[in-house]
Coordinates of C-alpha atoms and ligand atoms in Angstrom, one line a residue:
X1 CA 5.9 29.4 169.8
X2 CA 3.8 31.7 167.8
X3 CA 0.6 30.6 169.4
X4 CA -0.8 34.1 169.6
X5 CA -4.1 33.7 167.7
X6 CA -3.4 36.7 165.5
X7 CA 0.0 35.5 164.3
X8 CA 0.8 33.4 161.3
X9 CA 1.4 29.8 162.2
X10 CA 4.9 28.8 161.1
X11 CA 5.2 25.3 159.5
X12 CA 7.9 22.9 158.5
X13 CA 7.9 19.7 156.6
X14 CA 10.1 16.7 157.2
X15 CA 10.0 14.8 153.9
X16 CA 9.6 16.4 150.5
X17 CA 8.6 13.4 148.3
X18 CA 5.3 12.3 146.7
X19 CA 2.8 13.3 149.4
X20 CA 4.5 16.6 150.2
X21 CA 2.8 18.7 147.4
X22 CA -0.6 17.7 148.8
X23 CA 0.3 19.1 152.2
X24 CA 1.6 22.2 150.5
X25 CA -1.7 22.6 148.7
X26 CA -3.5 22.2 152.0
X27 CA -1.4 25.0 153.5
X28 CA -1.9 27.2 150.4
X29 CA -5.7 27.0 150.9
X30 CA -5.2 29.0 154.1
X31 CA -2.1 31.0 153.4
X32 CA -3.2 34.1 155.3
X33 CA -3.0 32.1 158.5
X34 CA -0.1 29.7 158.0
X35 CA 3.4 29.9 156.4
X36 CA 5.7 27.2 155.3
X37 CA 9.1 28.3 156.7
X38 CA 11.3 25.2 156.5
X39 CA 11.8 21.9 154.7
X40 CA 14.0 19.0 155.7
X41 CA 14.9 16.1 153.4
X42 CA 18.3 14.3 152.9
X43 CA 17.4 14.6 149.3
X44 CA 18.2 18.3 149.1
X45 CA 17.1 18.5 145.4
X46 CA 13.7 17.4 146.4
X47 CA 13.6 20.0 149.2
X48 CA 14.8 22.8 147.0
X49 CA 12.3 21.9 144.3
X50 CA 9.4 22.0 146.8
X51 CA 10.7 25.2 148.3
X52 CA 10.6 26.9 144.8
X53 CA 7.1 25.5 144.2
X54 CA 5.9 26.8 147.6
X55 CA 7.3 30.3 146.9
X56 CA 5.8 30.5 143.4
X57 CA 2.4 29.3 144.5
X58 CA 2.1 31.2 147.8
X59 CA 3.8 34.5 146.9
X60 CA 5.6 34.2 150.2
X61 CA 9.3 33.8 150.6
X62 CA 11.1 30.4 149.9
X63 CA 11.1 28.2 152.9
X64 CA 14.6 27.4 154.2
X65 CA 16.0 24.0 153.2
X66 CA 17.8 21.5 155.5
X67 CA 19.1 18.0 155.0
X68 CA 17.6 16.8 158.3
X69 CA 15.0 17.7 160.9
X70 CA 17.8 18.0 163.5
X71 CA 19.3 20.8 161.5
X72 CA 16.0 22.4 160.9
X73 CA 15.0 22.4 164.5
X74 CA 18.4 23.8 165.5
X75 CA 18.0 26.7 163.1
X76 CA 14.3 27.6 163.2
X77 CA 11.4 27.2 165.5
X78 CA 8.3 26.2 163.6
X79 CA 5.0 25.9 165.5
X80 CA 4.0 22.8 163.5
X81 CA 5.9 20.0 161.8
X82 CA 4.4 17.8 159.1
X83 CA 6.1 14.4 159.0
X84 CA 5.9 13.1 155.4
X85 CA 8.6 10.5 155.4
X86 CA 9.1 6.7 155.1
X87 CA 7.1 4.8 157.8
X88 CA 10.1 3.6 159.9
X89 CA 11.2 7.2 160.5
X90 CA 7.8 8.4 161.7
X91 CA 8.1 7.9 165.5
X92 CA 11.7 9.2 165.8
X93 CA 10.9 12.3 163.8
X94 CA 7.6 12.9 165.5
X95 CA 9.1 12.6 169.0
X96 CA 11.9 15.0 168.0
X97 CA 9.5 17.6 166.8
X98 CA 7.2 17.2 169.9
X99 CA 10.3 17.5 172.2
X100 CA 11.1 20.7 170.4
X101 CA 7.7 22.1 171.4
X102 CA 6.1 21.7 168.0
X103 CA 2.6 20.3 167.2
X104 CA 2.9 17.4 164.8
X105 CA 0.8 16.4 161.8
X106 CA 2.0 12.9 161.0
X107 CA 1.2 11.0 157.8
X108 CA -0.2 7.5 158.3
X109 CA 0.7 5.1 159.7
X110 CA 1.6 6.5 163.1
X111 CA 4.2 3.7 163.6
X112 CA 5.2 0.3 162.3
X113 CA 5.6 -1.3 165.8
X114 CA 3.2 -1.4 168.8
X115 CA 6.0 -0.6 171.2
X116 CA 6.8 2.6 169.2
X117 CA 3.1 3.7 169.5
X118 CA 3.6 3.7 173.3
X119 CA 6.8 5.8 173.0
X120 CA 4.9 8.2 170.8
X121 CA 2.0 8.4 173.2
X122 CA 4.4 9.2 176.0
X123 CA 6.1 11.9 173.9
X124 CA 2.7 13.5 173.2
X125 CA 1.7 13.4 176.8
X126 CA 5.0 15.0 178.0
X127 CA 5.0 17.7 175.3
X128 CA 1.4 18.9 175.8
X129 CA 1.3 19.4 172.0
X130 CA -1.1 18.0 169.5
X131 CA -0.4 15.0 167.4
X132 CA -2.7 14.6 164.4
X133 CA -2.7 11.6 162.1
X134 CA -3.3 12.0 158.4
X135 CA -6.3 9.7 157.8
X136 CA -7.8 12.2 155.5
X137 CA -10.5 9.9 154.1
X138 CA -12.6 10.7 157.1
X139 CA -13.1 14.1 155.5
X140 CA -14.6 12.7 152.3
X141 CA -18.1 13.8 151.8
X142 CA -19.6 10.3 151.8
X143 CA -17.7 9.3 155.0
X144 CA -18.8 12.5 156.8
X145 CA -22.5 12.0 155.8
X146 CA -22.4 8.3 156.7
X147 CA -20.8 8.9 160.0
X148 CA -23.4 11.5 161.0
X149 CA -26.3 9.1 160.1
X150 CA -24.7 6.1 161.9
X151 CA -23.5 8.0 165.0
X152 CA -27.1 9.2 165.5
X153 CA -28.3 5.6 165.2
X154 CA -30.7 6.7 162.5
X155 CA -31.2 3.2 161.2
X156 CA -30.8 1.2 164.4
X157 CA -27.9 -0.9 165.4
X158 CA -25.2 -2.1 162.9
X159 CA -25.5 -5.8 162.0
X160 CA -22.6 -6.1 159.5
X161 CA -20.1 -4.2 157.5
X162 CA -18.0 -4.9 154.5
X163 CA -15.1 -3.0 152.9
X164 CA -13.5 -3.6 149.5
X165 CA -10.4 -1.9 148.1
X166 CA -9.2 -3.1 144.7
X167 CA -6.3 -1.0 143.6
X168 CA -3.2 -1.3 141.3
X169 CA 0.4 -0.9 142.3
X170 CA 3.1 -2.0 139.9
X171 CA 6.8 -2.7 140.2
X172 CA 7.6 0.9 139.4
X173 CA 5.7 2.2 142.4
X174 CA 8.0 0.1 144.6
X175 CA 11.2 0.7 142.7
X176 CA 10.9 4.5 142.7
X177 CA 10.9 4.6 146.6
X178 CA 12.9 1.6 147.8
X179 CA 11.7 2.0 151.4
X180 CA 8.3 0.6 150.1
X181 CA 7.8 -3.1 150.0
X182 CA 10.2 -3.9 152.9
X183 CA 9.3 -5.0 156.4
X184 CA 12.1 -2.9 157.9
X185 CA 11.1 0.4 156.3
X186 CA 7.4 0.2 155.2
X187 CA 6.5 -2.0 158.1
X188 CA 4.1 -4.0 155.9
X189 CA 2.5 -3.6 152.5
X190 CA -1.0 -3.1 151.2
X191 CA -2.6 -3.0 154.7
X192 CA -0.3 -0.5 156.4
X193 CA 0.0 1.7 153.4
X194 CA -3.1 1.7 151.3
X195 CA -5.9 -0.3 152.9
X196 CA -5.4 1.3 156.3
X197 CA -7.7 4.2 155.1
X198 CA -10.6 1.9 154.1
X199 CA -10.3 -0.2 157.2
X200 CA -10.1 2.9 159.3
X201 CA -13.4 4.1 157.7
X202 CA -15.1 0.8 158.3
X203 CA -14.1 0.9 162.0
X204 CA -15.0 4.6 162.4
X205 CA -18.4 4.1 160.9
X206 CA -19.3 1.0 162.9
X207 CA -17.7 2.6 165.9
X208 CA -17.9 -0.4 168.2
X209 CA -15.0 -2.3 169.9
X210 CA -13.5 -5.1 167.9
X211 CA -13.3 -8.4 169.8
X212 CA -11.7 -10.7 167.3
X213 CA -10.0 -10.6 164.0
X214 CA -9.0 -13.4 161.6
X215 CA -7.0 -12.5 158.6
X216 CA -5.0 -13.7 155.7
X217 CA -2.2 -11.8 154.0
X218 CA -0.8 -12.9 150.6
X219 CA 1.9 -11.7 148.3
X220 CA 0.4 -12.5 144.9
X221 CA 1.3 -10.4 141.9
X222 CA 4.3 -8.5 143.3
X223 CA 6.2 -11.4 144.8
X224 CA 9.2 -10.6 142.7
X225 CA 9.5 -7.0 143.9
X226 CA 8.3 -6.9 147.5
X227 CA 8.6 -8.8 150.8
X228 CA 5.3 -7.6 152.2
X229 CA 1.7 -8.4 151.3
X230 CA -0.2 -7.1 148.3
X231 CA -3.6 -8.8 149.1
X232 CA -5.5 -9.3 152.4
X233 CA -8.8 -10.6 153.6
X234 CA -10.2 -10.1 157.2
X235 CA -13.1 -11.3 159.2
X236 CA -13.9 -9.0 162.2
X237 CA -16.2 -9.5 165.1
X238 CA -17.5 -6.5 167.0
X239 CA -18.5 -6.6 170.7
X240 CA -22.1 -6.0 169.7
X241 CA -22.1 -9.3 167.7
X242 CA -21.8 -7.4 164.3
X243 CA -19.6 -8.9 161.7
X244 CA -17.1 -7.2 159.4
X245 CA -15.7 -8.5 156.2
X246 CA -12.8 -6.8 154.5
X247 CA -10.9 -7.5 151.3
X248 CA -8.2 -5.5 149.7
X249 CA -5.6 -6.0 147.0
X250 CA -3.0 -4.0 145.0
X251 CA -3.4 -6.5 142.2
X252 CA -6.6 -5.2 140.4
X253 CA -5.6 -3.8 137.0
X254 CA -7.1 -0.4 137.8
X255 CA -7.5 1.5 141.1
X256 CA -11.2 1.5 141.5
X257 CA -13.3 3.5 144.0
X258 CA -13.2 1.9 147.5
X259 CA -16.5 0.4 148.5
X260 CA -18.0 0.3 152.0
X261 CA -21.3 -1.0 153.2
X262 CA -22.8 -0.8 156.6
X263 CA -25.9 -3.0 157.2
X264 CA -28.1 -1.6 160.0
X265 CA -31.3 -3.1 161.4
X266 CA -33.5 -0.7 159.2
X267 CA -31.3 0.3 156.3
X268 CA -28.1 -0.3 154.3
X269 CA -25.6 2.5 153.9
X270 CA -23.3 2.2 150.9
X271 CA -20.3 4.4 150.1
X272 CA -18.4 4.3 146.8
X273 CA -15.4 6.5 146.4
X274 CA -15.2 9.8 148.2
X275 CA -18.5 11.4 147.3
X276 CA -21.1 8.7 146.6
X277 CA -23.4 7.6 149.4
X278 CA -26.6 5.6 149.0
X279 CA -29.1 4.5 151.6
X280 CA -31.3 1.4 150.8
X281 CA -34.0 -0.3 152.7
X282 CA -33.3 -3.9 153.8
X283 CA -34.9 -5.1 150.5
X284 CA -32.4 -3.1 148.5
X285 CA -34.7 -0.2 147.4
X286 CA -33.6 3.4 147.7
X287 CA -34.8 4.7 151.1
X288 CA -36.5 8.1 151.1
X289 CA -35.6 10.8 152.2
X290 CA -32.0 9.6 152.4
X291 CA -31.9 8.9 148.6
X292 CA -31.2 12.7 148.2
X293 CA -27.8 12.7 149.9
X294 CA -25.9 14.1 146.9
X295 CA -22.9 16.3 147.1
X296 CA -24.1 19.6 145.6
X297 CA -21.3 22.0 146.0
X298 CA -17.8 22.5 147.3
X299 CA -16.8 23.8 150.7
X300 CA -14.6 26.8 151.0
X301 CA -11.4 24.8 151.6
X302 CA -12.0 22.5 148.6
X303 CA -12.7 25.5 146.4
X304 CA -9.6 27.2 147.6
X305 CA -7.4 24.2 146.7
X306 CA -8.8 23.9 143.2
X307 CA -6.5 26.7 141.9
X308 CA -3.5 24.8 143.0
X309 CA -4.4 21.3 141.8
X310 CA -2.6 20.2 138.6
X311 CA -4.7 19.7 135.5
X312 CA -6.2 16.2 135.3
X313 CA -5.9 15.6 139.1
X314 CA -9.1 17.1 140.3
X315 CA -9.5 14.3 142.9
X316 CA -6.1 15.4 144.4
X317 CA -5.6 16.8 147.8
X318 CA -9.1 17.9 148.8
X319 CA -9.6 15.7 151.8
X320 CA -6.0 16.3 152.8
X321 CA -6.7 20.0 152.6
X322 CA -9.9 19.6 154.7
X323 CA -8.0 17.7 157.3
X324 CA -5.1 20.2 157.3
X325 CA -7.6 23.1 157.7
X326 CA -9.3 21.4 160.6
X327 CA -6.0 20.6 162.3
X328 CA -4.9 24.2 162.1
X329 CA -8.2 25.5 163.3
X330 CA -7.9 23.2 166.3
X331 CA -4.3 24.3 167.0
X332 CA -5.4 28.0 166.8
X333 CA -8.3 27.5 169.1
X334 CA -6.3 25.2 171.4
X335 CA -8.9 22.5 171.0
X336 CA -8.2 18.8 170.5
X337 CA -7.9 17.5 167.0
X338 CA -10.2 14.5 166.5
X339 CA -7.8 12.1 164.7
X340 CA -5.3 11.9 167.6
X341 CA -3.1 8.9 168.3
X342 CA -6.0 6.9 169.8
X343 CA -8.0 7.4 166.6
X344 CA -4.9 6.9 164.4
X345 CA -4.5 3.4 166.1
X346 CA -7.9 2.0 165.3
X347 CA -7.0 0.2 162.1
X348 CA -3.2 0.2 162.8
X349 CA -3.5 -1.9 165.9
X350 CA -5.5 -4.5 164.0
X351 CA -3.1 -4.7 161.1
X352 CA 0.0 -4.8 163.3
X353 CA -1.6 -7.7 165.1
X354 CA -2.1 -9.5 161.8
X355 CA 1.5 -8.9 160.9
X356 CA 2.6 -10.2 164.3
X357 CA 0.5 -13.3 163.9
X358 CA 2.0 -13.9 160.4
X359 CA 5.5 -13.6 161.8
X360 CA 4.7 -16.0 164.6
X361 CA 3.3 -18.6 162.1
X362 CA 6.4 -18.3 160.0
Ligands
NAD401 N1 -2.5 9.9 153.4 C1 -2.3 9.4 152.2 O1 -3.3 9.1 151.4 C2 -0.9 9.1 151.7 C3 -0.6 9.0 150.3 C4 0.7 8.7 150.0 C5 1.7 8.7 150.9 N2 1.4 8.8 152.3 C6 2.3 8.7 153.3 O2 3.3 9.8 153.2 C7 4.6 9.3 153.7 C8 5.6 9.5 152.6 O3 5.3 8.8 151.5 P1 5.7 9.3 150.0 O4 4.9 8.5 149.1 O5 5.7 10.8 149.9 O6 7.2 8.8 150.0 P2 8.4 9.2 149.1 O7 9.4 8.1 149.1 O8 7.9 9.7 147.8 O9 9.0 10.5 149.9 C9 9.6 10.4 151.1 C10 10.6 11.5 151.3 O10 11.1 11.5 152.6 C11 12.5 11.8 152.6 N3 13.1 11.3 153.8 C12 13.5 10.0 154.1 N4 14.0 10.0 155.4 C13 13.9 11.3 155.9 C14 14.2 11.9 157.1 N5 14.7 11.1 158.1 N6 13.9 13.2 157.3 C15 13.4 13.9 156.3 N7 13.1 13.4 155.1 C16 13.3 12.1 154.9 C17 12.9 11.1 151.3 O11 14.2 11.6 150.9 C18 11.8 11.4 150.4 O12 12.0 12.6 149.7 C19 4.3 7.8 154.1 O13 4.0 7.8 155.4 C20 3.2 7.4 153.3 O14 2.4 6.4 153.8 C21 0.1 9.1 152.6

């Protein structure tokens, strides 16, 4: 392990598909401290193409390319492995990397089965390494601001919360990566892949134990392409008596900004998209001085990623880069990274229970 604080941290990726360039951008934003040394993907062309891109953008050497994580770990010894693969492979690959003594940054969802979450927890415990889960929306400006206000109980207890996610996913999205849309490989649909982020934010912001969940999962507009749900509605009860209402769909004709609202005794906190936060009084008027919470500038990591983000994709990768920067800072300082498996399970446990209830009903 190169865990000497002055040494470059060596990184490998398992999976070089759609999400991998965002992880690459996250690494590039701190390339003095980390280096991508290996890529594993059974699709060697995908791995080679990412290796070329990494070398061009970083000015460092090309990472070595392997057709599996097994081969990679037999040949090189990265300090950290990012797992960026189809959902059903997450636990096996993460355990393999942990057993090899690597820290792991795992894309959501941590697992597709509850039993696998226990296996993963045990692997983390035995390894003594960090497991971070990529729930990058917690690093959005609006989410961070709202979390600070709510954690400090600025507006009194939470009475209710609602979350809405109305996005668009078409046939092509599922056809281009056939692991999507299948119970065996994606482990679910809209909830486990897209809405997990918004539900996670709602639960993180309310930050109270959930005592009951009622939910409905439907496959509406993608029935001809997928087995899993494209639409969901949930009613949550928190231990405090607060209520949560959640609706999500992949059937809206455009992917609009996710909406979250937390109603507290003395104010209503609204989040739209990643940067917009509004605080209203209970009558719906802007509440001073909280009406001034406006994102004014970029942080150093976001500024650093700008140079690597393709034209027209300015929204790309910033929260991923912030999460990645935080993860590496914690690894360097040997401090725990906040979105560990326990945090990574908040929304996941709920949606896995919903899937299980649906299976039992069928
Ligand atoms: N956090 C986010 O906002 C976000 C956004 C998109 C995707 N993701 C997550 O990223 C992960 C990957 O999604 P994607 O859209 O990039 O999928 P993708 O299908 O585009 O890419 C997956 C890649 O993994 C490779 N792969 C398959 N099995 C492998 C194995 N055993 N070892 C190494 N590589 C393997 C495939 O060949 C493919 O290149 C998923 O967990 C997904 O939920 C997260």
